[in-house]
Short mmCIF file of C-alpha atoms in Angstrom, two decimals:
data_model
loop_
_atom_site.label_atom_id
_atom_site.label_comp_id
_atom_site.label_asym_id
_atom_site.label_seq_id
_atom_site.Cartn_x
_atom_site.Cartn_y
_atom_site.Cartn_z
CA MET A 424 -55.87 -72.83 73.70
CA PRO A 425 -52.64 -71.66 75.43
CA ILE A 426 -51.36 -68.39 74.03
CA LYS A 427 -47.68 -68.78 73.20
CA ASN A 428 -47.12 -65.84 70.89
CA ILE A 429 -48.63 -62.33 70.78
CA VAL A 430 -47.86 -59.60 68.25
CA PHE A 431 -48.63 -56.09 69.54
CA MET A 432 -49.50 -53.09 67.35
CA GLY A 433 -49.68 -49.60 68.86
CA THR A 434 -48.11 -46.16 68.74
CA PRO A 435 -48.97 -43.44 71.31
CA GLU A 436 -48.65 -43.23 75.08
CA PHE A 437 -52.21 -44.59 75.39
CA ALA A 438 -51.00 -47.99 74.12
CA VAL A 439 -47.99 -48.36 76.45
CA PRO A 440 -49.79 -49.72 79.57
CA CYS A 441 -51.44 -52.37 77.37
CA LEU A 442 -48.08 -53.46 75.98
CA ASP A 443 -46.59 -53.45 79.47
CA ILE A 444 -49.25 -55.69 80.98
CA LEU A 445 -49.01 -58.14 78.08
CA ASN A 446 -45.23 -58.20 78.38
CA GLN A 447 -45.57 -59.06 82.07
CA HIS A 448 -47.95 -61.98 81.54
CA TYR A 449 -47.40 -63.29 78.00
CA ASN A 450 -44.77 -63.76 75.33
CA VAL A 451 -44.77 -60.70 73.08
CA THR A 452 -42.65 -61.71 70.11
CA ALA A 453 -42.93 -58.54 68.03
CA VAL A 454 -44.07 -54.93 68.34
CA TYR A 455 -45.37 -52.96 65.37
CA THR A 456 -45.52 -49.16 65.60
CA GLN A 457 -45.54 -46.15 63.30
CA PRO A 458 -42.26 -44.96 61.75
CA ASP A 459 -40.29 -42.27 63.59
CA ARG A 460 -41.76 -38.85 62.80
CA PRO A 461 -40.41 -35.26 62.94
CA LYS A 462 -41.39 -33.60 66.20
CA GLY A 463 -41.04 -30.23 67.92
CA ARG A 464 -39.56 -26.99 66.67
CA GLY A 465 -36.37 -28.68 65.52
CA GLN A 466 -38.37 -31.31 63.62
CA LYS A 467 -35.99 -34.05 64.77
CA LEU A 468 -37.11 -37.62 64.26
CA ALA A 469 -38.76 -38.96 67.39
CA MET A 470 -39.65 -42.50 68.40
CA SER A 471 -43.20 -43.37 69.38
CA PRO A 472 -43.81 -44.10 73.08
CA VAL A 473 -44.49 -47.73 72.15
CA LYS A 474 -41.14 -48.02 70.40
CA GLU A 475 -39.36 -46.51 73.39
CA TYR A 476 -40.94 -49.12 75.67
CA ALA A 477 -40.18 -51.98 73.29
CA LEU A 478 -36.51 -51.07 72.93
CA LYS A 479 -36.15 -50.66 76.70
CA HIS A 480 -37.50 -54.20 77.19
CA ASN A 481 -35.63 -55.77 74.26
CA LEU A 482 -38.70 -56.49 72.18
CA PRO A 483 -38.27 -56.69 68.38
CA VAL A 484 -39.68 -53.58 66.69
CA TYR A 485 -41.11 -53.26 63.17
CA GLN A 486 -42.07 -49.88 61.70
CA PRO A 487 -43.64 -50.32 58.27
CA GLU A 488 -44.92 -47.23 56.51
CA LYS A 489 -47.76 -49.41 55.24
CA ILE A 490 -48.75 -52.57 57.09
CA LYS A 491 -50.75 -53.96 54.15
CA THR A 492 -47.82 -54.61 51.76
CA PRO A 493 -47.14 -58.22 50.70
CA GLU A 494 -43.78 -58.09 52.52
CA CYS A 495 -45.46 -57.10 55.81
CA VAL A 496 -48.15 -59.74 55.48
CA ALA A 497 -45.50 -62.38 54.76
CA LYS A 498 -43.50 -61.31 57.83
CA LEU A 499 -46.55 -61.50 60.06
CA ARG A 500 -47.30 -65.00 58.79
CA GLU A 501 -43.71 -65.95 59.54
CA LEU A 502 -44.13 -64.71 63.13
CA LYS A 503 -47.13 -67.05 63.57
CA PRO A 504 -48.95 -65.05 66.26
CA ASP A 505 -51.71 -66.79 68.18
CA LEU A 506 -53.20 -63.36 68.79
CA ILE A 507 -52.64 -59.83 67.48
CA ILE A 508 -53.45 -56.97 69.87
CA VAL A 509 -54.06 -53.51 68.40
CA VAL A 510 -54.17 -50.33 70.52
CA ALA A 511 -54.20 -46.98 68.70
CA PHE A 512 -51.83 -48.27 66.03
CA GLY A 513 -52.74 -45.69 63.41
CA GLN A 514 -53.06 -48.00 60.40
CA ILE A 515 -55.97 -50.13 59.16
CA LEU A 516 -55.37 -53.87 58.97
CA SER A 517 -56.35 -55.75 55.82
CA LYS A 518 -58.49 -58.90 55.89
CA GLU A 519 -55.32 -60.82 55.00
CA ILE A 520 -53.75 -59.72 58.28
CA LEU A 521 -56.95 -60.14 60.31
CA ASP A 522 -57.08 -63.77 59.19
CA ILE A 523 -53.52 -64.63 60.30
CA PRO A 524 -53.85 -65.27 64.06
CA PRO A 525 -56.01 -68.30 64.92
CA LEU A 526 -57.39 -66.54 68.03
CA SER A 527 -58.26 -63.34 66.15
CA CYS A 528 -57.09 -59.73 66.22
CA VAL A 529 -58.32 -57.81 69.26
CA ASN A 530 -58.61 -54.04 69.59
CA VAL A 531 -58.68 -51.89 72.73
CA HIS A 532 -60.94 -48.92 71.93
CA GLY A 533 -61.29 -45.72 73.99
CA SER A 534 -65.07 -45.52 74.16
CA LEU A 535 -68.14 -47.55 75.07
CA LEU A 536 -68.93 -48.97 71.67
CA PRO A 537 -70.91 -48.50 69.58
CA ARG A 538 -71.22 -44.89 70.86
CA TRP A 539 -68.02 -43.43 69.35
CA ARG A 540 -66.24 -45.07 66.45
CA GLY A 541 -63.26 -43.50 64.70
CA ALA A 542 -60.09 -41.57 65.36
CA ALA A 543 -60.83 -39.34 68.37
CA PRO A 544 -63.40 -41.03 70.66
CA ILE A 545 -62.03 -39.59 73.91
CA HIS A 546 -62.12 -36.00 72.62
CA TRP A 547 -65.63 -36.28 71.19
CA SER A 548 -67.12 -37.91 74.27
CA ILE A 549 -66.23 -34.73 76.20
CA ILE A 550 -66.99 -32.26 73.40
CA SER A 551 -70.47 -33.81 73.10
CA GLY A 552 -71.15 -33.54 76.83
CA ASP A 553 -71.33 -37.27 77.55
CA LYS A 554 -71.62 -38.11 81.24
CA GLU A 555 -69.80 -41.44 80.94
CA THR A 556 -67.49 -43.30 78.61
CA GLY A 557 -65.07 -46.19 78.98
CA ILE A 558 -63.08 -48.89 77.25
CA THR A 559 -64.28 -51.64 74.94
CA THR A 560 -62.29 -54.66 73.79
CA MET A 561 -63.48 -56.17 70.54
CA TYR A 562 -62.74 -58.69 67.84
CA MET A 563 -61.57 -56.77 64.79
CA ASP A 564 -63.19 -56.95 61.37
CA VAL A 565 -62.71 -55.01 58.14
CA GLY A 566 -65.04 -52.18 59.25
CA LEU A 567 -64.08 -49.11 61.28
CA ASP A 568 -64.51 -50.19 64.92
CA THR A 569 -67.47 -52.37 63.95
CA GLY A 570 -66.31 -55.75 65.30
CA ASP A 571 -68.09 -57.83 67.93
CA MET A 572 -67.52 -56.57 71.47
CA ILE A 573 -65.87 -58.65 74.18
CA LEU A 574 -65.67 -56.66 77.45
CA LYS A 575 -66.48 -53.11 78.59
CA ALA A 576 -65.38 -50.97 81.52
CA THR A 577 -67.21 -47.72 82.31
CA THR A 578 -65.87 -44.47 83.77
CA GLU A 579 -67.62 -41.23 84.73
CA ILE A 580 -66.90 -37.99 82.90
CA THR A 581 -67.03 -35.29 85.55
CA PRO A 582 -68.24 -31.75 84.62
CA ASP A 583 -64.77 -30.17 84.35
CA MET A 584 -62.74 -33.21 83.27
CA THR A 585 -60.41 -32.59 80.33
CA THR A 586 -59.44 -34.97 77.57
CA ALA A 587 -55.94 -35.17 79.04
CA GLN A 588 -57.35 -36.31 82.40
CA LEU A 589 -59.76 -38.78 80.83
CA HIS A 590 -57.05 -40.14 78.53
CA ASP A 591 -54.82 -40.97 81.50
CA LYS A 592 -57.68 -42.68 83.34
CA LEU A 593 -58.74 -44.76 80.33
CA MET A 594 -55.14 -45.66 79.53
CA VAL A 595 -54.82 -47.55 82.82
CA GLN A 596 -58.34 -48.96 82.62
CA GLY A 597 -57.63 -50.26 79.12
CA ALA A 598 -54.64 -52.31 80.24
CA ASP A 599 -56.63 -54.00 83.01
CA LEU A 600 -59.50 -54.78 80.65
CA LEU A 601 -57.11 -56.13 78.01
CA LEU A 602 -55.55 -58.59 80.45
CA GLN A 603 -59.00 -59.87 81.45
CA THR A 604 -59.91 -60.18 77.76
CA VAL A 605 -56.80 -62.14 76.79
CA GLN A 606 -57.23 -64.48 79.75
CA LEU A 607 -60.84 -65.18 78.73
CA ILE A 608 -59.79 -65.82 75.12
CA GLU A 609 -57.13 -68.24 76.34
CA GLU A 610 -59.76 -70.08 78.41
CA ASN A 611 -62.20 -70.06 75.48
CA LYS A 612 -64.68 -68.12 77.64
CA ALA A 613 -64.63 -64.71 75.94
CA PRO A 614 -68.12 -63.33 75.19
CA ARG A 615 -69.05 -61.97 71.78
CA GLU A 616 -71.69 -59.24 71.41
CA LYS A 617 -72.70 -57.66 68.11
CA GLN A 618 -72.82 -53.86 67.90
CA ASP A 619 -75.99 -51.95 67.12
CA ASP A 620 -74.99 -49.71 64.22
CA ASN A 621 -77.98 -47.41 64.90
CA LEU A 622 -76.36 -46.31 68.19
CA SER A 623 -73.01 -45.27 66.73
CA CYS A 624 -71.47 -41.84 66.07
CA TYR A 625 -68.31 -41.08 64.11
CA ALA A 626 -65.50 -39.49 66.13
CA LYS A 627 -63.98 -37.58 63.23
CA MET A 628 -60.43 -36.30 63.08
CA LEU A 629 -59.82 -32.95 64.73
CA ASN A 630 -58.76 -30.05 62.51
CA ASN A 631 -58.52 -26.27 62.45
CA ASN A 632 -62.23 -25.88 61.68
CA ASN A 633 -63.70 -27.95 64.48
CA CYS A 634 -61.27 -26.50 67.05
CA ARG A 635 -62.43 -22.90 66.56
CA ILE A 636 -64.86 -21.58 69.16
CA ASP A 637 -68.29 -20.63 67.80
CA TRP A 638 -69.49 -17.97 70.20
CA THR A 639 -73.10 -18.32 69.04
CA LYS A 640 -73.22 -21.71 70.78
CA SER A 641 -74.17 -22.04 74.43
CA ALA A 642 -71.69 -21.47 77.23
CA GLN A 643 -71.95 -25.15 78.16
CA ASP A 644 -71.17 -26.27 74.59
CA ILE A 645 -68.13 -23.97 74.48
CA HIS A 646 -66.95 -25.21 77.89
CA ASN A 647 -67.25 -28.79 76.62
CA LEU A 648 -65.24 -27.92 73.51
CA VAL A 649 -62.46 -26.28 75.53
CA ARG A 650 -62.04 -29.19 77.95
CA GLY A 651 -62.47 -31.70 75.11
CA LEU A 652 -59.51 -30.16 73.25
CA ASN A 653 -57.26 -29.85 76.33
CA SER A 654 -54.37 -30.74 76.10
CA TRP A 655 -54.41 -31.21 72.30
CA PRO A 656 -55.05 -29.62 69.88
CA VAL A 657 -56.57 -26.83 72.07
CA ALA A 658 -59.61 -24.68 71.28
CA TYR A 659 -58.94 -21.24 69.82
CA THR A 660 -60.52 -17.92 68.95
CA THR A 661 -59.37 -14.52 67.67
CA LEU A 662 -59.29 -11.07 69.25
CA ASN A 663 -58.24 -8.05 67.18
CA ASN A 664 -57.06 -10.47 64.46
CA LYS A 665 -54.80 -12.31 66.91
CA LYS A 666 -55.20 -16.00 67.63
CA PHE A 667 -55.73 -16.98 71.25
CA LYS A 668 -55.78 -20.57 72.50
CA ILE A 669 -58.26 -21.18 75.31
CA TRP A 670 -57.19 -23.78 77.87
CA GLN A 671 -59.63 -23.50 80.76
CA THR A 672 -63.12 -22.06 81.18
CA ARG A 673 -66.08 -22.00 83.55
CA VAL A 674 -69.78 -21.52 82.75
CA THR A 675 -71.31 -18.42 84.34
CA THR A 676 -74.18 -15.97 83.84
CA GLY A 677 -74.35 -12.82 81.79
CA THR A 678 -75.76 -11.41 78.56
CA GLY A 679 -74.37 -9.67 75.52
CA ASN A 680 -73.61 -10.23 71.87
CA PRO A 681 -71.90 -13.61 71.27
CA GLY A 682 -68.14 -13.16 71.70
CA GLN A 683 -68.40 -9.79 73.45
CA ILE A 684 -66.24 -9.25 76.53
CA ILE A 685 -68.84 -8.19 79.09
CA LYS A 686 -66.80 -8.13 82.30
CA LEU A 687 -63.31 -8.43 83.70
CA THR A 688 -62.65 -9.85 87.16
CA LYS A 689 -59.35 -10.28 88.97
CA GLN A 690 -59.24 -13.89 87.77
CA SER A 691 -61.06 -14.10 84.45
CA ILE A 692 -62.39 -12.58 81.25
CA ILE A 693 -66.16 -13.04 80.99
CA VAL A 694 -67.50 -13.45 77.47
CA ALA A 695 -71.11 -13.57 76.25
CA THR A 696 -72.22 -16.59 74.25
CA GLY A 697 -75.34 -17.60 72.37
CA GLU A 698 -76.74 -18.80 75.68
CA GLY A 699 -75.27 -17.55 78.94
CA ALA A 700 -71.67 -16.48 79.44
CA ILE A 701 -68.31 -18.11 80.01
CA GLU A 702 -65.26 -17.23 82.07
CA LEU A 703 -61.89 -17.58 80.40
CA LEU A 704 -59.56 -18.77 83.17
CA GLU A 705 -56.44 -19.87 81.29
CA ILE A 706 -55.44 -18.57 77.87
CA GLN A 707 -52.48 -18.54 75.51
CA PRO A 708 -51.86 -15.32 73.57
CA PRO A 709 -49.99 -15.53 70.25
CA ASN A 710 -46.32 -16.50 70.58
CA LYS A 711 -46.64 -16.83 74.37
CA ALA A 712 -46.89 -19.68 76.85
CA LYS A 713 -50.29 -20.43 78.37
CA MET A 714 -51.05 -18.26 81.38
CA PRO A 715 -53.81 -17.46 83.88
CA ALA A 716 -56.24 -14.97 82.39
CA SER A 717 -55.41 -12.68 85.33
CA SER A 718 -51.84 -12.31 84.04
CA TYR A 719 -53.07 -11.19 80.62
CA ILE A 720 -55.62 -8.82 82.14
CA ASN A 721 -52.90 -7.09 84.16
CA GLY A 722 -51.03 -6.10 81.01
CA HIS A 723 -53.96 -5.49 78.65
CA LYS A 724 -56.82 -4.18 80.77
CA GLN A 725 -57.46 -1.07 78.69
CA GLU A 726 -57.55 -3.08 75.46
CA LEU A 727 -59.98 -5.60 76.94
CA GLU A 728 -62.29 -2.91 78.33
CA ASN A 729 -62.58 -1.20 74.95
CA ASN A 730 -65.82 -2.97 73.95
CA VAL A 731 -64.02 -5.67 71.96
CA SER A 732 -65.24 -9.09 70.97
CA PHE A 733 -63.76 -12.49 70.30
CA ILE A 734 -64.51 -13.83 66.85
#
C-alpha cells in the first residue's frame, strides 16, 4: 500500500534525525511534540528540538498537553494518517489512537528489545555494563514497549563510552533503521516478531536516589554508573557535606574503606570502593563548572590529604 500521509510524534534531539529522513522521503502532514517547557536558569519557555525542526521545514505542529483527549483523537482521525511514527514522544498513546492508521503505529526504541523497556534504555544499558545495545523498530500496542518487533540494528558499547556518545550514535542509526522499516511496510514485506517477556528489564526513570554513587559497590559498577549518567543527569557524591558531580572516572587498583581518598596523583583523585579503586578524572564542585580533577587538587590538596572520605 503506498504511504501518502505520515504523522510524526517525537520531542527530544534523539527524534530529529528520524523526522528528517521521513521528511526527505515521505509526506509528513503533521508533527506532534510536547508543549514548550521552562528551561535554564531564566526558566524561559523553550521549544523542543522536534518543534524547531518542524517549524524550520514548514511542517504543521501540534502540542497537546494530553494526546488522549477526545479533541486530539478527533483531530488525528481528521488527518487520516496511513502511518503514525513515534520516537521518544513522551506520552502514551491510547488504543483509540493506535487503531487510527491502517498501517499501524510504529515506534523507534533505543535498545535491543526486549532487553530494556521503559523511559531510559540508553542510560541503563551502560549503567548495567551491557557490551552491546542498538535500535529496535516495533509495532506499537497498549503495553509499555511490548509490541511485535520489526527490525533491529546492533551497536557495540565500548568500555569507556558514555550515554551522550551512545545517544548520538543510536540517534543516527535509528533514522536509517526507520527508513528501512517504513519502506518494508509500504511493500508489505515488514517482518513481525513477538517479544519474549522473560528477557525484559525495566529502564526506570532516573532520579536523585539512583544517581548517587554507592561507594560499597565495585569500582567497575561505579565507573558504569558515572559514564551511564554522562551527560545527564550526572552521578554525584558528597565530601564534607558538599555535593560533587562526577563526570569521568577510570577503574584502578587500591584498597581502603569504601569512599576513602587513598591517593592523589597529578591528574586524579583515587578513591577506594567495595571492590578495587577508582580514579576521579573530571569533577564538578558545588556552584562551579566541571573541571579536571587536577585543577581541584591544586587548590584543595591539604583538604583532600586529610584522611577524608566521599559519602
